[in-house]
mmCIF file of N, CA and C in Angstrom:
data_model
loop_
_atom_site.group_PDB
_atom_site.id
_atom_site.type_symbol
_atom_site.label_atom_id
_atom_site.label_comp_id
_atom_site.label_asym_id
_atom_site.label_seq_id
_atom_site.Cartn_x
_atom_site.Cartn_y
_atom_site.Cartn_z
ATOM 1 N N MET A 1 274.601 68.287 -54.482
ATOM 2 C CA MET A 1 274.620 69.489 -55.257
ATOM 3 C C MET A 1 273.912 69.186 -56.621
ATOM 4 N N ASP A 2 274.188 68.003 -57.194
ATOM 5 C CA ASP A 2 273.514 67.651 -58.453
ATOM 6 C C ASP A 2 272.015 67.639 -58.319
ATOM 7 N N LYS A 3 271.536 67.105 -57.171
ATOM 8 C CA LYS A 3 270.108 66.947 -56.921
ATOM 9 C C LYS A 3 269.466 68.387 -56.880
ATOM 10 N N ILE A 4 270.061 69.306 -56.235
ATOM 11 C CA ILE A 4 269.535 70.691 -56.157
ATOM 12 C C ILE A 4 269.485 71.301 -57.580
ATOM 13 N N ILE A 5 270.491 71.070 -58.356
ATOM 14 C CA ILE A 5 270.486 71.626 -59.692
ATOM 15 C C ILE A 5 269.405 71.013 -60.534
ATOM 16 N N THR A 6 269.295 69.666 -60.510
ATOM 17 C CA THR A 6 268.311 69.014 -61.358
ATOM 18 C C THR A 6 266.908 69.278 -60.912
ATOM 19 N N GLU A 7 266.693 69.564 -59.678
ATOM 20 C CA GLU A 7 265.339 69.931 -59.220
ATOM 21 C C GLU A 7 264.938 71.416 -59.455
ATOM 22 N N SER A 8 265.936 72.203 -59.870
ATOM 23 C CA SER A 8 265.636 73.619 -60.187
ATOM 24 C C SER A 8 264.965 73.770 -61.521
ATOM 25 N N ASN A 9 264.520 74.986 -61.813
ATOM 26 C CA ASN A 9 263.901 75.299 -63.096
ATOM 27 C C ASN A 9 264.914 75.382 -64.286
ATOM 28 N N TYR A 10 266.173 75.356 -63.923
ATOM 29 C CA TYR A 10 267.251 75.472 -64.943
ATOM 30 C C TYR A 10 267.780 74.102 -65.253
ATOM 31 N N ARG A 11 268.152 73.924 -66.444
ATOM 32 C CA ARG A 11 268.616 72.577 -66.882
ATOM 33 C C ARG A 11 269.929 72.633 -67.584
ATOM 34 N N PRO A 12 270.951 73.123 -66.925
ATOM 35 C CA PRO A 12 272.285 73.057 -67.580
ATOM 36 C C PRO A 12 272.789 71.637 -67.702
ATOM 37 N N GLU A 13 273.538 71.377 -68.705
ATOM 38 C CA GLU A 13 274.040 69.973 -68.909
ATOM 39 C C GLU A 13 275.287 69.721 -68.087
ATOM 40 N N LYS A 14 275.226 68.601 -67.344
ATOM 41 C CA LYS A 14 276.401 68.231 -66.542
ATOM 42 C C LYS A 14 277.339 67.403 -67.490
ATOM 43 N N ARG A 15 278.542 67.857 -67.608
ATOM 44 C CA ARG A 15 279.494 67.177 -68.528
ATOM 45 C C ARG A 15 280.484 66.303 -67.778
ATOM 46 N N ASP A 16 280.955 66.773 -66.645
ATOM 47 C CA ASP A 16 281.985 66.069 -65.968
ATOM 48 C C ASP A 16 281.668 66.020 -64.477
ATOM 49 N N GLU A 17 282.432 65.193 -63.736
ATOM 50 C CA GLU A 17 282.316 65.220 -62.278
ATOM 51 C C GLU A 17 282.829 66.513 -61.737
ATOM 52 N N TRP A 18 282.485 66.849 -60.500
ATOM 53 C CA TRP A 18 282.872 68.104 -59.903
ATOM 54 C C TRP A 18 284.361 68.158 -59.717
ATOM 55 N N THR A 19 284.946 69.299 -59.997
ATOM 56 C CA THR A 19 286.399 69.504 -59.748
ATOM 57 C C THR A 19 286.542 70.162 -58.418
ATOM 58 N N LEU A 20 287.764 70.133 -57.886
ATOM 59 C CA LEU A 20 288.033 70.749 -56.600
ATOM 60 C C LEU A 20 287.812 72.267 -56.699
ATOM 61 N N ASP A 21 288.156 72.867 -57.799
ATOM 62 C CA ASP A 21 287.996 74.265 -58.001
ATOM 63 C C ASP A 21 286.512 74.639 -57.967
ATOM 64 N N GLU A 22 285.620 73.826 -58.555
ATOM 65 C CA GLU A 22 284.189 74.099 -58.596
ATOM 66 C C GLU A 22 283.589 73.941 -57.197
ATOM 67 N N LEU A 23 284.005 72.925 -56.486
ATOM 68 C CA LEU A 23 283.534 72.754 -55.055
ATOM 69 C C LEU A 23 284.012 73.903 -54.231
ATOM 70 N N GLN A 24 285.275 74.297 -54.338
ATOM 71 C CA GLN A 24 285.785 75.419 -53.544
ATOM 72 C C GLN A 24 285.015 76.686 -53.852
ATOM 73 N N HIS A 25 284.766 76.945 -55.139
ATOM 74 C CA HIS A 25 284.019 78.159 -55.489
ATOM 75 C C HIS A 25 282.603 78.202 -54.821
ATOM 76 N N ASN A 26 281.922 77.051 -54.901
ATOM 77 C CA ASN A 26 280.533 76.972 -54.346
ATOM 78 C C ASN A 26 280.661 77.164 -52.795
ATOM 79 N N TYR A 27 281.664 76.603 -52.139
ATOM 80 C CA TYR A 27 281.760 76.720 -50.703
ATOM 81 C C TYR A 27 282.074 78.177 -50.402
ATOM 82 N N THR A 28 283.044 78.802 -51.059
ATOM 83 C CA THR A 28 283.422 80.182 -50.787
ATOM 84 C C THR A 28 282.280 81.148 -51.013
ATOM 85 N N ASP A 29 281.555 80.910 -52.131
ATOM 86 C CA ASP A 29 280.380 81.732 -52.445
ATOM 87 C C ASP A 29 279.292 81.662 -51.380
ATOM 88 N N LEU A 30 279.052 80.446 -50.901
ATOM 89 C CA LEU A 30 278.024 80.275 -49.835
ATOM 90 C C LEU A 30 278.457 80.882 -48.534
ATOM 91 N N ILE A 31 279.730 80.773 -48.211
ATOM 92 C CA ILE A 31 280.247 81.408 -46.996
ATOM 93 C C ILE A 31 280.027 82.902 -47.079
ATOM 94 N N ARG A 32 280.365 83.451 -48.275
ATOM 95 C CA ARG A 32 280.197 84.946 -48.475
ATOM 96 C C ARG A 32 278.699 85.317 -48.236
ATOM 97 N N PHE A 33 277.826 84.498 -48.853
ATOM 98 C CA PHE A 33 276.410 84.761 -48.724
ATOM 99 C C PHE A 33 275.925 84.585 -47.267
ATOM 100 N N LYS A 34 276.465 83.617 -46.590
ATOM 101 C CA LYS A 34 276.096 83.375 -45.183
ATOM 102 C C LYS A 34 276.499 84.620 -44.335
ATOM 103 N N ARG A 35 277.690 85.139 -44.570
ATOM 104 C CA ARG A 35 278.164 86.295 -43.814
ATOM 105 C C ARG A 35 277.251 87.551 -44.077
ATOM 106 N N SER A 36 276.869 87.705 -45.340
ATOM 107 C CA SER A 36 276.011 88.805 -45.688
ATOM 108 C C SER A 36 274.627 88.633 -45.069
ATOM 109 N N SER A 37 274.140 87.388 -45.126
ATOM 110 C CA SER A 37 272.749 87.147 -44.575
ATOM 111 C C SER A 37 272.768 87.274 -43.000
ATOM 112 N N ASN A 38 273.883 86.988 -42.412
ATOM 113 C CA ASN A 38 273.972 87.152 -40.936
ATOM 114 C C ASN A 38 273.846 88.659 -40.569
ATOM 115 N N LYS A 39 274.393 89.548 -41.436
ATOM 116 C CA LYS A 39 274.227 90.929 -41.167
ATOM 117 C C LYS A 39 272.739 91.357 -41.180
ATOM 118 N N VAL A 40 272.024 90.820 -42.155
ATOM 119 C CA VAL A 40 270.609 91.074 -42.251
ATOM 120 C C VAL A 40 269.844 90.473 -41.094
ATOM 121 N N LEU A 41 270.150 89.196 -40.771
ATOM 122 C CA LEU A 41 269.489 88.495 -39.688
ATOM 123 C C LEU A 41 269.723 89.177 -38.302
ATOM 124 N N ASN A 42 270.863 89.801 -38.147
ATOM 125 C CA ASN A 42 271.223 90.398 -36.887
ATOM 126 C C ASN A 42 271.068 91.945 -36.852
ATOM 127 N N GLN A 43 270.367 92.449 -37.876
ATOM 128 C CA GLN A 43 270.157 93.921 -38.013
ATOM 129 C C GLN A 43 269.725 94.539 -36.727
ATOM 130 N N ASN A 44 268.785 93.918 -36.033
ATOM 131 C CA ASN A 44 268.187 94.500 -34.840
ATOM 132 C C ASN A 44 268.561 93.835 -33.584
ATOM 133 N N SER A 45 269.612 93.019 -33.605
ATOM 134 C CA SER A 45 269.920 92.193 -32.432
ATOM 135 C C SER A 45 270.401 93.009 -31.245
ATOM 136 N N GLY A 46 270.924 94.180 -31.451
ATOM 137 C CA GLY A 46 271.440 94.989 -30.344
ATOM 138 C C GLY A 46 270.416 95.846 -29.676
ATOM 139 N N ILE A 47 269.174 95.827 -30.147
ATOM 140 C CA ILE A 47 268.148 96.760 -29.629
ATOM 141 C C ILE A 47 267.459 96.065 -28.477
ATOM 142 N N MET A 48 267.557 96.719 -27.316
ATOM 143 C CA MET A 48 266.962 96.157 -26.109
ATOM 144 C C MET A 48 265.686 96.947 -25.762
ATOM 145 N N GLU A 49 265.711 98.215 -26.175
ATOM 146 C CA GLU A 49 264.535 99.070 -25.864
ATOM 147 C C GLU A 49 264.530 100.157 -27.003
ATOM 148 N N ILE A 50 263.347 100.500 -27.442
ATOM 149 C CA ILE A 50 263.251 101.449 -28.478
ATOM 150 C C ILE A 50 261.974 102.271 -28.334
ATOM 151 N N SER A 51 262.083 103.520 -28.682
ATOM 152 C CA SER A 51 260.888 104.412 -28.525
ATOM 153 C C SER A 51 260.065 104.401 -29.854
ATOM 154 N N TYR A 52 258.879 104.824 -29.780
ATOM 155 C CA TYR A 52 257.933 104.775 -30.860
ATOM 156 C C TYR A 52 258.461 105.283 -32.231
ATOM 157 N N PRO A 53 259.038 106.504 -32.269
ATOM 158 C CA PRO A 53 259.504 107.008 -33.534
ATOM 159 C C PRO A 53 260.494 106.224 -34.306
ATOM 160 N N TYR A 54 261.252 105.383 -33.568
ATOM 161 C CA TYR A 54 262.312 104.579 -34.234
ATOM 162 C C TYR A 54 261.901 103.137 -34.480
ATOM 163 N N PHE A 55 260.709 102.756 -34.124
ATOM 164 C CA PHE A 55 260.246 101.378 -34.136
ATOM 165 C C PHE A 55 259.865 100.912 -35.568
ATOM 166 N N TYR A 56 259.529 101.879 -36.434
ATOM 167 C CA TYR A 56 259.051 101.510 -37.804
ATOM 168 C C TYR A 56 260.106 100.703 -38.540
ATOM 169 N N SER A 57 261.375 101.176 -38.581
ATOM 170 C CA SER A 57 262.395 100.507 -39.316
ATOM 171 C C SER A 57 262.720 99.117 -38.728
ATOM 172 N N VAL A 58 262.528 98.958 -37.435
ATOM 173 C CA VAL A 58 262.712 97.618 -36.792
ATOM 174 C C VAL A 58 261.633 96.647 -37.264
ATOM 175 N N ILE A 59 260.435 97.090 -37.323
ATOM 176 C CA ILE A 59 259.314 96.288 -37.752
ATOM 177 C C ILE A 59 259.560 95.857 -39.209
ATOM 178 N N MET A 60 259.862 96.804 -40.070
ATOM 179 C CA MET A 60 260.078 96.527 -41.514
ATOM 180 C C MET A 60 261.221 95.575 -41.713
ATOM 181 N N THR A 61 262.371 95.762 -41.098
ATOM 182 C CA THR A 61 263.551 94.895 -41.297
ATOM 183 C C THR A 61 263.261 93.503 -40.685
ATOM 184 N N ASN A 62 262.533 93.465 -39.600
ATOM 185 C CA ASN A 62 262.185 92.156 -39.002
ATOM 186 C C ASN A 62 261.235 91.329 -39.874
ATOM 187 N N LYS A 63 260.335 92.020 -40.579
ATOM 188 C CA LYS A 63 259.390 91.361 -41.478
ATOM 189 C C LYS A 63 260.184 90.633 -42.634
ATOM 190 N N ILE A 64 261.198 91.322 -43.148
ATOM 191 C CA ILE A 64 261.992 90.741 -44.199
ATOM 192 C C ILE A 64 262.925 89.605 -43.680
ATOM 193 N N SER A 65 263.694 89.983 -42.619
ATOM 194 C CA SER A 65 264.700 89.034 -42.136
ATOM 195 C C SER A 65 264.090 87.734 -41.552
ATOM 196 N N SER A 66 262.821 87.835 -41.060
ATOM 197 C CA SER A 66 262.203 86.617 -40.529
ATOM 198 C C SER A 66 261.883 85.613 -41.625
ATOM 199 N N LYS A 67 261.888 86.084 -42.855
ATOM 200 C CA LYS A 67 261.598 85.130 -43.987
ATOM 201 C C LYS A 67 262.846 84.471 -44.545
ATOM 202 N N LEU A 68 263.996 84.973 -44.090
ATOM 203 C CA LEU A 68 265.271 84.408 -44.584
ATOM 204 C C LEU A 68 265.634 83.151 -43.821
ATOM 205 N N ASN A 69 265.781 82.078 -44.606
ATOM 206 C CA ASN A 69 266.079 80.786 -44.039
ATOM 207 C C ASN A 69 267.348 80.210 -44.694
ATOM 208 N N THR A 70 268.382 80.077 -43.853
ATOM 209 C CA THR A 70 269.657 79.566 -44.404
ATOM 210 C C THR A 70 269.997 78.090 -44.017
ATOM 211 N N LYS A 71 268.996 77.389 -43.566
ATOM 212 C CA LYS A 71 269.241 76.005 -43.055
ATOM 213 C C LYS A 71 269.830 75.100 -44.130
ATOM 214 N N LYS A 72 269.437 75.152 -45.405
ATOM 215 C CA LYS A 72 270.006 74.302 -46.424
ATOM 216 C C LYS A 72 271.457 74.718 -46.658
ATOM 217 N N ILE A 73 271.764 75.971 -46.676
ATOM 218 C CA ILE A 73 273.166 76.443 -46.809
ATOM 219 C C ILE A 73 273.954 75.951 -45.633
ATOM 220 N N ASP A 74 273.413 76.089 -44.447
ATOM 221 C CA ASP A 74 274.133 75.638 -43.226
ATOM 222 C C ASP A 74 274.432 74.148 -43.311
ATOM 223 N N ALA A 75 273.464 73.371 -43.767
ATOM 224 C CA ALA A 75 273.702 71.911 -43.888
ATOM 225 C C ALA A 75 274.805 71.595 -44.860
ATOM 226 N N PHE A 76 274.785 72.343 -46.016
ATOM 227 C CA PHE A 76 275.868 72.071 -46.985
ATOM 228 C C PHE A 76 277.228 72.463 -46.416
ATOM 229 N N LEU A 77 277.314 73.630 -45.795
ATOM 230 C CA LEU A 77 278.606 74.084 -45.216
ATOM 231 C C LEU A 77 279.050 73.146 -44.091
ATOM 232 N N SER A 78 278.157 72.650 -43.308
ATOM 233 C CA SER A 78 278.514 71.709 -42.259
ATOM 234 C C SER A 78 279.107 70.404 -42.848
ATOM 235 N N MET A 79 278.443 69.971 -43.943
ATOM 236 C CA MET A 79 278.895 68.739 -44.581
ATOM 237 C C MET A 79 280.280 68.908 -45.158
ATOM 238 N N VAL A 80 280.574 70.088 -45.725
ATOM 239 C CA VAL A 80 281.903 70.306 -46.337
ATOM 240 C C VAL A 80 282.919 70.421 -45.229
ATOM 241 N N ILE A 81 282.632 71.139 -44.183
ATOM 242 C CA ILE A 81 283.553 71.345 -43.095
ATOM 243 C C ILE A 81 283.859 69.994 -42.337
ATOM 244 N N ASP A 82 282.844 69.280 -42.048
ATOM 245 C CA ASP A 82 283.039 67.948 -41.421
ATOM 246 C C ASP A 82 281.998 66.922 -41.911
ATOM 247 N N PRO A 83 282.388 66.179 -43.015
ATOM 248 C CA PRO A 83 281.457 65.234 -43.575
ATOM 249 C C PRO A 83 280.910 64.142 -42.562
ATOM 250 N N LEU A 84 281.629 63.954 -41.550
ATOM 251 C CA LEU A 84 281.185 62.964 -40.511
ATOM 252 C C LEU A 84 280.191 63.531 -39.539
ATOM 253 N N GLY A 85 280.008 64.791 -39.516
ATOM 254 C CA GLY A 85 279.005 65.456 -38.664
ATOM 255 C C GLY A 85 279.312 65.260 -37.223
ATOM 256 N N ARG A 86 280.600 65.283 -36.830
ATOM 257 C CA ARG A 86 280.959 65.095 -35.440
ATOM 258 C C ARG A 86 280.553 66.270 -34.578
ATOM 259 N N THR A 87 280.266 66.036 -33.340
ATOM 260 C CA THR A 87 280.003 67.058 -32.336
ATOM 261 C C THR A 87 280.788 66.730 -31.107
ATOM 262 N N PHE A 88 281.111 67.710 -30.330
ATOM 263 C CA PHE A 88 281.935 67.536 -29.153
ATOM 264 C C PHE A 88 281.248 68.267 -27.961
ATOM 265 N N SER A 89 281.266 67.615 -26.844
ATOM 266 C CA SER A 89 280.779 68.315 -25.641
ATOM 267 C C SER A 89 281.824 69.297 -25.157
ATOM 268 N N LYS A 90 281.441 70.223 -24.310
ATOM 269 C CA LYS A 90 282.407 71.158 -23.795
ATOM 270 C C LYS A 90 283.463 70.403 -22.994
ATOM 271 N N GLU A 91 283.059 69.432 -22.264
ATOM 272 C CA GLU A 91 283.943 68.674 -21.391
ATOM 273 C C GLU A 91 285.043 67.952 -22.272
ATOM 274 N N GLU A 92 284.643 67.405 -23.431
ATOM 275 C CA GLU A 92 285.590 66.807 -24.328
ATOM 276 C C GLU A 92 286.573 67.851 -24.889
ATOM 277 N N LEU A 93 286.054 69.005 -25.265
ATOM 278 C CA LEU A 93 286.932 70.045 -25.756
ATOM 279 C C LEU A 93 287.937 70.569 -24.740
ATOM 280 N N VAL A 94 287.485 70.674 -23.483
ATOM 281 C CA VAL A 94 288.413 71.077 -22.409
ATOM 282 C C VAL A 94 289.453 69.998 -22.185
ATOM 283 N N LYS A 95 289.019 68.736 -22.132
ATOM 284 C CA LYS A 95 290.007 67.715 -21.817
ATOM 285 C C LYS A 95 290.969 67.393 -23.002
ATOM 286 N N ALA A 96 290.487 67.304 -24.169
ATOM 287 C CA ALA A 96 291.343 66.919 -25.330
ATOM 288 C C ALA A 96 291.990 68.084 -26.071
ATOM 289 N N TYR A 97 291.433 69.272 -26.030
ATOM 290 C CA TYR A 97 291.878 70.318 -26.916
ATOM 291 C C TYR A 97 292.200 71.589 -26.166
ATOM 292 N N ASN A 98 292.329 71.520 -24.855
ATOM 293 C CA ASN A 98 292.673 72.677 -24.019
ATOM 294 C C ASN A 98 291.754 73.873 -24.231
ATOM 295 N N TYR A 99 290.476 73.572 -24.425
ATOM 296 C CA TYR A 99 289.426 74.597 -24.575
ATOM 297 C C TYR A 99 289.276 75.301 -23.231
ATOM 298 N N PRO A 100 289.035 76.630 -23.196
ATOM 299 C CA PRO A 100 288.986 77.316 -21.892
ATOM 300 C C PRO A 100 287.738 76.846 -21.114
ATOM 301 N N LYS A 101 287.949 76.742 -19.790
ATOM 302 C CA LYS A 101 286.888 76.293 -18.931
ATOM 303 C C LYS A 101 285.916 77.474 -18.511
ATOM 304 N N GLU A 102 286.432 78.700 -18.734
ATOM 305 C CA GLU A 102 285.629 79.861 -18.348
ATOM 306 C C GLU A 102 284.440 79.997 -19.261
ATOM 307 N N ASN A 103 283.477 80.777 -18.745
ATOM 308 C CA ASN A 103 282.292 81.052 -19.491
ATOM 309 C C ASN A 103 282.726 82.038 -20.633
ATOM 310 N N GLU A 104 282.481 81.635 -21.926
ATOM 311 C CA GLU A 104 282.975 82.408 -23.053
ATOM 312 C C GLU A 104 282.323 83.819 -23.043
ATOM 313 N N PHE A 105 281.104 83.947 -22.667
ATOM 314 C CA PHE A 105 280.420 85.232 -22.643
ATOM 315 C C PHE A 105 281.131 86.150 -21.634
ATOM 316 N N ASP A 106 281.474 85.667 -20.429
ATOM 317 C CA ASP A 106 282.175 86.456 -19.482
ATOM 318 C C ASP A 106 283.552 86.879 -19.961
ATOM 319 N N VAL A 107 284.254 86.024 -20.645
ATOM 320 C CA VAL A 107 285.543 86.332 -21.152
ATOM 321 C C VAL A 107 285.397 87.452 -22.253
ATOM 322 N N ASP A 108 284.448 87.293 -23.147
ATOM 323 C CA ASP A 108 284.212 88.350 -24.174
ATOM 324 C C ASP A 108 283.867 89.678 -23.583
ATOM 325 N N THR A 109 283.021 89.713 -22.564
ATOM 326 C CA THR A 109 282.603 91.002 -21.951
ATOM 327 C C THR A 109 283.682 91.619 -21.114
ATOM 328 N N ASP A 110 284.716 90.860 -20.725
ATOM 329 C CA ASP A 110 285.829 91.455 -19.980
ATOM 330 C C ASP A 110 286.524 92.516 -20.845
ATOM 331 N N TRP A 111 286.437 92.428 -22.118
ATOM 332 C CA TRP A 111 287.188 93.262 -23.057
ATOM 333 C C TRP A 111 286.339 94.480 -23.543
ATOM 334 N N TRP A 112 285.115 94.649 -23.010
ATOM 335 C CA TRP A 112 284.240 95.765 -23.425
ATOM 336 C C TRP A 112 284.630 96.987 -22.660
#
Protein backbone atom coordinates (compact mmCIF):
# COMPACT_ATOMS: atom_id res chain seq x y z
CA MET A 1 0.00 0.00 0.00
CA ASP A 2 2.88 2.36 0.80
CA LYS A 3 4.43 1.66 -2.60
CA ILE A 4 1.24 2.58 -4.46
CA ILE A 5 0.93 5.81 -2.50
CA THR A 6 4.57 6.83 -2.99
CA GLU A 7 4.40 6.07 -6.73
CA SER A 8 1.32 8.29 -7.14
CA ASN A 9 1.31 12.00 -7.98
CA TYR A 10 0.26 12.78 -4.43
CA ARG A 11 2.78 13.03 -1.62
CA PRO A 12 1.04 12.87 1.75
CA GLU A 13 3.39 12.36 4.66
CA LYS A 14 3.34 8.96 6.34
CA ARG A 15 3.54 9.47 10.09
CA ASP A 16 2.78 6.08 11.61
CA GLU A 17 2.44 2.46 10.67
CA TRP A 18 -0.92 1.29 9.38
CA THR A 19 -3.62 0.79 12.02
CA LEU A 20 -6.20 -1.95 11.87
CA ASP A 21 -8.91 0.68 11.35
CA GLU A 22 -7.06 2.14 8.34
CA LEU A 23 -6.54 -1.29 6.80
CA GLN A 24 -10.17 -2.21 7.37
CA HIS A 25 -11.35 1.04 5.80
CA ASN A 26 -9.23 0.46 2.67
CA TYR A 27 -10.46 -3.13 2.40
CA THR A 28 -14.12 -2.13 2.87
CA ASP A 29 -13.85 0.74 0.42
CA LEU A 30 -12.27 -1.48 -2.24
CA ILE A 31 -14.91 -4.18 -1.74
CA ARG A 32 -17.60 -1.52 -2.24
CA PHE A 33 -15.83 -0.31 -5.40
CA LYS A 34 -15.46 -3.89 -6.67
CA ARG A 35 -19.19 -4.51 -6.24
CA SER A 36 -20.01 -1.31 -8.10
CA SER A 37 -17.56 -2.08 -10.89
CA ASN A 38 -19.01 -5.59 -11.25
CA LYS A 39 -22.37 -4.00 -12.03
CA VAL A 40 -20.72 -2.00 -14.82
CA LEU A 41 -18.70 -4.98 -16.08
CA ASN A 42 -21.81 -7.17 -16.18
CA GLN A 43 -24.14 -4.54 -17.65
CA ASN A 44 -24.69 -6.54 -20.84
CA SER A 45 -24.01 -10.04 -19.57
CA GLY A 46 -27.62 -11.22 -19.86
CA ILE A 47 -27.98 -10.28 -23.51
CA MET A 48 -27.97 -13.30 -25.79
CA GLU A 49 -29.58 -11.72 -28.82
CA ILE A 50 -30.45 -8.13 -29.61
CA SER A 51 -32.05 -6.31 -32.51
CA TYR A 52 -30.55 -3.33 -34.28
CA PRO A 53 -32.46 -0.49 -32.54
CA TYR A 54 -31.28 -1.64 -29.09
CA PHE A 55 -27.68 -2.38 -30.00
CA TYR A 56 -26.35 1.19 -29.65
CA SER A 57 -26.42 1.22 -25.84
CA VAL A 58 -24.71 -2.17 -25.72
CA ILE A 59 -21.89 -0.93 -27.94
CA MET A 60 -21.43 2.25 -25.88
CA THR A 61 -21.43 0.51 -22.50
CA ASN A 62 -19.09 -2.23 -23.77
CA LYS A 63 -16.62 0.41 -24.98
CA ILE A 64 -16.42 1.87 -21.50
CA SER A 65 -16.57 -1.33 -19.45
CA SER A 66 -13.90 -3.03 -21.57
CA LYS A 67 -11.42 -0.41 -20.33
CA LEU A 68 -12.13 -1.13 -16.66
CA ASN A 69 -9.41 -3.26 -15.10
CA THR A 70 -9.69 -4.34 -11.47
CA LYS A 71 -6.75 -6.78 -11.38
CA LYS A 72 -4.72 -4.71 -8.90
CA ILE A 73 -7.72 -4.38 -6.60
CA ASP A 74 -8.38 -8.11 -6.92
CA ALA A 75 -4.76 -8.85 -5.99
CA PHE A 76 -4.99 -6.64 -2.90
CA LEU A 77 -8.31 -8.15 -1.80
CA SER A 78 -6.97 -11.67 -2.33
CA MET A 79 -3.91 -10.88 -0.24
CA VAL A 80 -6.05 -9.50 2.59
CA ILE A 81 -8.48 -12.44 2.50
CA ASP A 82 -5.73 -15.08 2.35
CA PRO A 83 -2.13 -13.79 2.60
CA LEU A 84 -0.85 -17.32 1.86
CA GLY A 85 -2.64 -17.39 -1.51
CA ARG A 86 -3.97 -20.90 -0.96
CA THR A 87 -6.08 -22.62 -3.58
CA PHE A 88 -8.17 -25.77 -3.30
CA SER A 89 -9.28 -28.25 -5.91
CA LYS A 90 -12.95 -29.19 -6.00
CA GLU A 91 -12.00 -32.69 -4.83
CA GLU A 92 -10.27 -31.25 -1.74
CA LEU A 93 -13.29 -29.07 -0.96
CA VAL A 94 -15.67 -32.04 -1.27
CA LYS A 95 -13.51 -34.31 0.88
CA ALA A 96 -12.43 -31.89 3.60
CA TYR A 97 -15.23 -29.32 3.74
CA ASN A 98 -18.40 -31.14 2.65
CA TYR A 99 -18.59 -29.06 -0.54
CA PRO A 100 -21.48 -30.19 -2.79
CA LYS A 101 -20.57 -32.70 -5.49
CA GLU A 102 -23.34 -31.48 -7.79
CA ASN A 103 -22.71 -29.07 -10.62
CA GLU A 104 -23.22 -25.62 -9.05
CA PHE A 105 -24.78 -24.20 -12.22
CA ASP A 106 -27.37 -26.98 -12.31
CA VAL A 107 -28.21 -26.42 -8.63
CA ASP A 108 -28.60 -22.67 -9.20
CA THR A 109 -30.83 -23.13 -12.23
CA ASP A 110 -33.09 -25.55 -10.32
CA TRP A 111 -34.45 -22.52 -8.48
CA TRP A 112 -35.34 -20.45 -11.59
